[in-house]
């Protein structure tokens, strides 16, 4: 299994800066790179990465995206006088040139290509390039928004041409719209470009009509451009997650990319003078994690923006720690998305509905949106150039991101004697069995002198305690009676006052009487409609074709289990595979991989002892290896989608992160 995280950085890219007064450009300073790299050093992350050298992009590389006349023009800038540089700069917007910026721009683009080469040839699993100048605003024949060459666009074309990549997903979480990337690929169905960006109904830079949600791509590229406009500032972690769960991830899994490129701008984080958002740096740990089970884990992040040096450095470290496989921090107290974010999600899903089967049941455009379209045209005339005012984001403070400690044992396993312990795992037995356990479990155990059932259960309970004290990250246990073992875990977690999310994949209904006390929440996948309504903590998901329905399960996992799980914020995730369920191995691994974003990766996988063939693949994903790709997903069954929508409607008043439409009241 491929491992290793590449870090690409060269201090040469700090050797250019603004040489004259320009309020619009003064935030783009060399210190952006030095503070980021220094933070990685301080946190011991550089030593854990594979350092990959930069290289200069060649003319041929640059001409994959840019015109010859533009390249020739930029080539002249190293020899220009200060006046010439200022004059040359005038022809572009919000960007500056410097005698050394052409050299640095070649290194920035070359860094992205080095990253693609190392990931595509399997020298590393994933990685990030810390570069400047950034790239996502630069266009075929124009520099723009601090960008000279479009680093990520060049990397996408390069990956297709040199490595035969067929489908590239570009995720642009920078707070500005990467219009340069949109223009480059808007008619190209092989590159899916996703961007969210501060928009404020076209009042925010670069104030483009084509940054709105209804610009979905052109001709064959229709549906392969996704714009999520933020029409208000102050967006929080929950708003970002809501867009991943209800827009990006369902489409990304349907697209099934061979490679994921990230325009990793961190001006979307709190404290940034450009974004003025409120999402905290640890959110990037989750955003990165949620992409890492796509494309067999081939994720290449390239730095774009980020101007608050404190939140930038923290966000960069959060991203690297997740790329390195460290447990994600707890997503604490998420409430639902704000009204404005919900409107954006609603509009994007309805605009993209014709192109993606995962959205075919999405609600139509809200009526208010149709009416305000006219009002916006009127505003066009009234729009006045915003005067450059100083943002006082310096005094905004936020808590330091939590420590993310990797337990010394990553994956512990409790297996019957005949079953080998998979490489990298540690066999676990309970060294101090609790003599009273039989008594405590008598309500569950059918006959309490069944010694090996008792020993398995005591290992199980001991394993949970080792996870809760962070001695062990996650675990895999094979048992004879899965239902009984599940009840034992539920009871033991409750006795430790730990909140457990149980995801149970079965075929039939299962005998379980969950106390509706909120200490446990169960999502139960089956092929049978569950008639009894067990309250907000028991969520039956019925799939007509049962758990063999890959797109049905993935639709429910991304659009229901993840939002629920993130909002419930469990201390433990219990993944139970009933003997009768017919889930595919890859989907099972995706479930394990995706849900590791919760509970600091304290995932306990429970299967029947005859599922020996699943031990190695399940363990591989628990060890942090990416789950295998599922292939492009076709649409889920209509009646399953309708059932899921009914379930969402029922639950979303309690679990607001499930919402995907804005109430029409405006
Ligand atoms: N208040 C100053 C106005 C600045 N207007 C231009 C903003 C450019 C943003 C560049 C970026 O952050 O998107 C990149 F990732 F490219 F670096
Ligand atoms: Zn930006």
PDB file of C-alpha atoms in Angstrom, residues 116-263:
ATOM      1  CA  UNK A 116       1.587  15.328  -9.351  1.00  0.00           C
ATOM      2  CA  UNK A 117       4.567  13.274 -10.601  1.00  0.00           C
ATOM      3  CA  UNK A 118       5.364  11.876  -7.152  1.00  0.00           C
ATOM      4  CA  UNK A 119       1.745  11.000  -6.391  1.00  0.00           C
ATOM      5  CA  UNK A 120       0.958   9.549  -9.820  1.00  0.00           C
ATOM      6  CA  UNK A 121       4.119   7.410  -9.877  1.00  0.00           C
ATOM      7  CA  UNK A 122       3.390   6.138  -6.366  1.00  0.00           C
ATOM      8  CA  UNK A 123       6.470   7.586  -4.639  1.00  0.00           C
ATOM      9  CA  UNK A 124       4.089   9.159  -2.118  1.00  0.00           C
ATOM     10  CA  UNK A 125       0.393   8.782  -1.350  1.00  0.00           C
ATOM     11  CA  UNK A 126      -0.504  12.470  -1.166  1.00  0.00           C
ATOM     12  CA  UNK A 127       1.115  15.832  -0.444  1.00  0.00           C
ATOM     13  CA  UNK A 128       1.058  19.606  -0.347  1.00  0.00           C
ATOM     14  CA  UNK A 129       3.101  22.281  -2.113  1.00  0.00           C
ATOM     15  CA  UNK A 130       3.684  25.547  -0.236  1.00  0.00           C
ATOM     16  CA  UNK A 131       4.057  28.036  -3.061  1.00  0.00           C
ATOM     17  CA  UNK A 132       3.793  31.662  -4.053  1.00  0.00           C
ATOM     18  CA  UNK A 133       2.751  33.331  -6.330  1.00  0.00           C
ATOM     19  CA  UNK A 134      -0.636  31.608  -6.133  1.00  0.00           C
ATOM     20  CA  UNK A 135      -2.408  30.563  -9.300  1.00  0.00           C
ATOM     21  CA  UNK A 136      -6.183  30.170  -9.445  1.00  0.00           C
ATOM     22  CA  UNK A 137      -7.009  33.701 -10.734  1.00  0.00           C
ATOM     23  CA  UNK A 138      -4.496  33.796 -13.587  1.00  0.00           C
ATOM     24  CA  UNK A 139      -5.976  33.329 -17.029  1.00  0.00           C
ATOM     25  CA  UNK A 140      -4.701  32.184 -20.417  1.00  0.00           C
ATOM     26  CA  UNK A 141      -3.272  35.606 -21.258  1.00  0.00           C
ATOM     27  CA  UNK A 142      -3.521  37.592 -18.058  1.00  0.00           C
ATOM     28  CA  UNK A 143      -2.125  37.780 -14.552  1.00  0.00           C
ATOM     29  CA  UNK A 144      -4.721  38.556 -11.875  1.00  0.00           C
ATOM     30  CA  UNK A 145      -5.272  38.533  -8.107  1.00  0.00           C
ATOM     31  CA  UNK A 146      -1.611  37.990  -7.092  1.00  0.00           C
ATOM     32  CA  UNK A 147      -1.435  35.095  -9.614  1.00  0.00           C
ATOM     33  CA  UNK A 148       0.953  34.787 -12.577  1.00  0.00           C
ATOM     34  CA  UNK A 149       0.660  31.164 -13.810  1.00  0.00           C
ATOM     35  CA  UNK A 150      -2.329  28.988 -12.955  1.00  0.00           C
ATOM     36  CA  UNK A 151      -0.436  26.349 -10.966  1.00  0.00           C
ATOM     37  CA  UNK A 152      -3.349  23.961 -10.381  1.00  0.00           C
ATOM     38  CA  UNK A 153      -4.764  24.266 -13.911  1.00  0.00           C
ATOM     39  CA  UNK A 154      -1.330  23.477 -15.358  1.00  0.00           C
ATOM     40  CA  UNK A 155      -1.102  20.518 -12.956  1.00  0.00           C
ATOM     41  CA  UNK A 156      -4.476  19.194 -14.117  1.00  0.00           C
ATOM     42  CA  UNK A 157      -3.572  19.403 -17.812  1.00  0.00           C
ATOM     43  CA  UNK A 158      -0.167  17.896 -17.046  1.00  0.00           C
ATOM     44  CA  UNK A 159      -1.723  14.970 -15.140  1.00  0.00           C
ATOM     45  CA  UNK A 160      -4.019  14.237 -18.080  1.00  0.00           C
ATOM     46  CA  UNK A 161      -1.287  14.543 -20.713  1.00  0.00           C
ATOM     47  CA  UNK A 162       1.658  12.907 -18.956  1.00  0.00           C
ATOM     48  CA  UNK A 163      -0.026  10.412 -16.628  1.00  0.00           C
ATOM     49  CA  UNK A 164      -3.127   9.574 -18.642  1.00  0.00           C
ATOM     50  CA  UNK A 165      -5.431  10.731 -15.875  1.00  0.00           C
ATOM     51  CA  UNK A 166      -8.990  10.706 -17.231  1.00  0.00           C
ATOM     52  CA  UNK A 167     -10.904  12.542 -14.530  1.00  0.00           C
ATOM     53  CA  UNK A 168      -9.494  15.281 -12.293  1.00  0.00           C
ATOM     54  CA  UNK A 169     -11.431  16.825  -9.403  1.00  0.00           C
ATOM     55  CA  UNK A 170     -10.269  20.323  -8.430  1.00  0.00           C
ATOM     56  CA  UNK A 171     -11.532  21.439  -5.009  1.00  0.00           C
ATOM     57  CA  UNK A 172     -10.992  25.167  -4.484  1.00  0.00           C
ATOM     58  CA  UNK A 173     -11.611  26.000  -0.832  1.00  0.00           C
ATOM     59  CA  UNK A 174      -9.900  29.383  -1.102  1.00  0.00           C
ATOM     60  CA  UNK A 175     -12.339  32.142  -0.183  1.00  0.00           C
ATOM     61  CA  UNK A 176     -12.029  33.745  -3.649  1.00  0.00           C
ATOM     62  CA  UNK A 177     -13.415  32.344  -6.891  1.00  0.00           C
ATOM     63  CA  UNK A 178     -10.691  30.845  -9.049  1.00  0.00           C
ATOM     64  CA  UNK A 179     -12.141  32.233 -12.238  1.00  0.00           C
ATOM     65  CA  UNK A 180      -8.933  31.339 -14.064  1.00  0.00           C
ATOM     66  CA  UNK A 181      -9.561  27.659 -13.358  1.00  0.00           C
ATOM     67  CA  UNK A 182     -13.234  27.963 -14.326  1.00  0.00           C
ATOM     68  CA  UNK A 183     -12.371  29.545 -17.685  1.00  0.00           C
ATOM     69  CA  UNK A 184      -9.709  26.920 -18.357  1.00  0.00           C
ATOM     70  CA  UNK A 185     -12.014  23.920 -17.921  1.00  0.00           C
ATOM     71  CA  UNK A 186     -15.572  25.217 -18.327  1.00  0.00           C
ATOM     72  CA  UNK A 187     -16.210  23.110 -21.442  1.00  0.00           C
ATOM     73  CA  UNK A 188     -14.082  20.160 -20.287  1.00  0.00           C
ATOM     74  CA  UNK A 189     -16.005  17.225 -18.733  1.00  0.00           C
ATOM     75  CA  UNK A 190     -12.755  15.537 -17.666  1.00  0.00           C
ATOM     76  CA  UNK A 191     -12.039  18.236 -15.060  1.00  0.00           C
ATOM     77  CA  UNK A 192     -14.661  18.880 -12.388  1.00  0.00           C
ATOM     78  CA  UNK A 193     -14.013  22.289 -10.809  1.00  0.00           C
ATOM     79  CA  UNK A 194     -15.619  23.014  -7.433  1.00  0.00           C
ATOM     80  CA  UNK A 195     -15.238  26.406  -5.774  1.00  0.00           C
ATOM     81  CA  UNK A 196     -16.886  28.197  -2.907  1.00  0.00           C
ATOM     82  CA  UNK A 197     -16.161  31.875  -2.568  1.00  0.00           C
ATOM     83  CA  UNK A 198     -17.201  35.054  -0.861  1.00  0.00           C
ATOM     84  CA  UNK A 199     -19.633  36.669  -3.306  1.00  0.00           C
ATOM     85  CA  UNK A 200     -22.175  38.907  -1.549  1.00  0.00           C
ATOM     86  CA  UNK A 201     -24.384  38.947  -4.599  1.00  0.00           C
ATOM     87  CA  UNK A 202     -21.483  39.978  -6.844  1.00  0.00           C
ATOM     88  CA  UNK A 203     -20.347  42.807  -4.593  1.00  0.00           C
ATOM     89  CA  UNK A 204     -17.138  41.044  -3.545  1.00  0.00           C
ATOM     90  CA  UNK A 205     -13.963  40.866  -5.676  1.00  0.00           C
ATOM     91  CA  UNK A 206     -13.633  39.846  -8.483  1.00  0.00           C
ATOM     92  CA  UNK A 207     -17.328  40.780  -8.803  1.00  0.00           C
ATOM     93  CA  UNK A 208     -18.025  38.415 -11.678  1.00  0.00           C
ATOM     94  CA  UNK A 209     -21.499  37.400 -12.800  1.00  0.00           C
ATOM     95  CA  UNK A 210     -20.008  34.042 -13.853  1.00  0.00           C
ATOM     96  CA  UNK A 211     -19.033  33.222 -10.240  1.00  0.00           C
ATOM     97  CA  UNK A 212     -22.669  32.615  -9.325  1.00  0.00           C
ATOM     98  CA  UNK A 213     -24.214  29.189  -8.690  1.00  0.00           C
ATOM     99  CA  UNK A 214     -26.001  29.065 -12.057  1.00  0.00           C
ATOM    100  CA  UNK A 215     -22.708  28.979 -14.020  1.00  0.00           C
ATOM    101  CA  UNK A 216     -22.450  25.215 -14.308  1.00  0.00           C
ATOM    102  CA  UNK A 217     -20.044  24.894 -17.246  1.00  0.00           C
ATOM    103  CA  UNK A 218     -20.569  25.065 -21.010  1.00  0.00           C
ATOM    104  CA  UNK A 219     -21.359  22.612 -23.789  1.00  0.00           C
ATOM    105  CA  UNK A 220     -19.841  19.215 -22.930  1.00  0.00           C
ATOM    106  CA  UNK A 221     -18.595  20.736 -19.699  1.00  0.00           C
ATOM    107  CA  UNK A 222     -22.106  21.488 -18.403  1.00  0.00           C
ATOM    108  CA  UNK A 223     -22.347  20.163 -14.861  1.00  0.00           C
ATOM    109  CA  UNK A 224     -18.573  20.035 -14.389  1.00  0.00           C
ATOM    110  CA  UNK A 225     -18.292  23.502 -12.904  1.00  0.00           C
ATOM    111  CA  UNK A 226     -19.744  23.993  -9.414  1.00  0.00           C
ATOM    112  CA  UNK A 227     -19.847  27.473  -7.867  1.00  0.00           C
ATOM    113  CA  UNK A 228     -21.012  27.913  -4.272  1.00  0.00           C
ATOM    114  CA  UNK A 229     -21.352  31.650  -3.557  1.00  0.00           C
ATOM    115  CA  UNK A 230     -21.196  32.856   0.058  1.00  0.00           C
ATOM    116  CA  UNK A 231     -23.575  35.822   0.072  1.00  0.00           C
ATOM    117  CA  UNK A 232     -22.705  36.729   3.627  1.00  0.00           C
ATOM    118  CA  UNK A 233     -19.475  36.805   5.629  1.00  0.00           C
ATOM    119  CA  UNK A 234     -19.068  34.982   8.947  1.00  0.00           C
ATOM    120  CA  UNK A 235     -19.570  31.497   7.563  1.00  0.00           C
ATOM    121  CA  UNK A 236     -18.686  28.836  10.144  1.00  0.00           C
ATOM    122  CA  UNK A 237     -17.455  25.224  10.242  1.00  0.00           C
ATOM    123  CA  UNK A 238     -20.982  23.897   9.926  1.00  0.00           C
ATOM    124  CA  UNK A 239     -21.599  25.869   6.719  1.00  0.00           C
ATOM    125  CA  UNK A 240     -18.464  24.461   5.105  1.00  0.00           C
ATOM    126  CA  UNK A 241     -19.308  20.894   6.166  1.00  0.00           C
ATOM    127  CA  UNK A 242     -22.881  21.298   4.937  1.00  0.00           C
ATOM    128  CA  UNK A 243     -21.600  22.107   1.434  1.00  0.00           C
ATOM    129  CA  UNK A 244     -19.251  19.100   1.490  1.00  0.00           C
ATOM    130  CA  UNK A 245     -22.012  16.712   2.633  1.00  0.00           C
ATOM    131  CA  UNK A 246     -24.812  17.979   0.379  1.00  0.00           C
ATOM    132  CA  UNK A 247     -23.012  19.293  -2.712  1.00  0.00           C
ATOM    133  CA  UNK A 248     -19.361  18.337  -3.204  1.00  0.00           C
ATOM    134  CA  UNK A 249     -19.087  14.777  -1.870  1.00  0.00           C
ATOM    135  CA  UNK A 250     -22.168  13.229  -3.539  1.00  0.00           C
ATOM    136  CA  UNK A 251     -21.055  14.669  -6.896  1.00  0.00           C
ATOM    137  CA  UNK A 252     -17.384  13.796  -6.321  1.00  0.00           C
ATOM    138  CA  UNK A 253     -18.254  10.147  -5.597  1.00  0.00           C
ATOM    139  CA  UNK A 254     -20.459  10.015  -8.669  1.00  0.00           C
ATOM    140  CA  UNK A 255     -17.635  11.566 -10.754  1.00  0.00           C
ATOM    141  CA  UNK A 256     -15.093   9.132  -9.263  1.00  0.00           C
ATOM    142  CA  UNK A 257     -11.912  11.103 -10.063  1.00  0.00           C
ATOM    143  CA  UNK A 258      -8.503   9.496 -10.711  1.00  0.00           C
ATOM    144  CA  UNK A 259      -6.816  12.457  -9.002  1.00  0.00           C
ATOM    145  CA  UNK A 260      -7.876  15.192  -6.579  1.00  0.00           C
ATOM    146  CA  UNK A 261      -6.159  18.605  -6.767  1.00  0.00           C
ATOM    147  CA  UNK A 262      -6.879  21.154  -4.047  1.00  0.00           C
ATOM    148  CA  UNK A 263      -6.593  24.912  -4.537  1.00  0.00           C
TER     149      UNK A 263
END
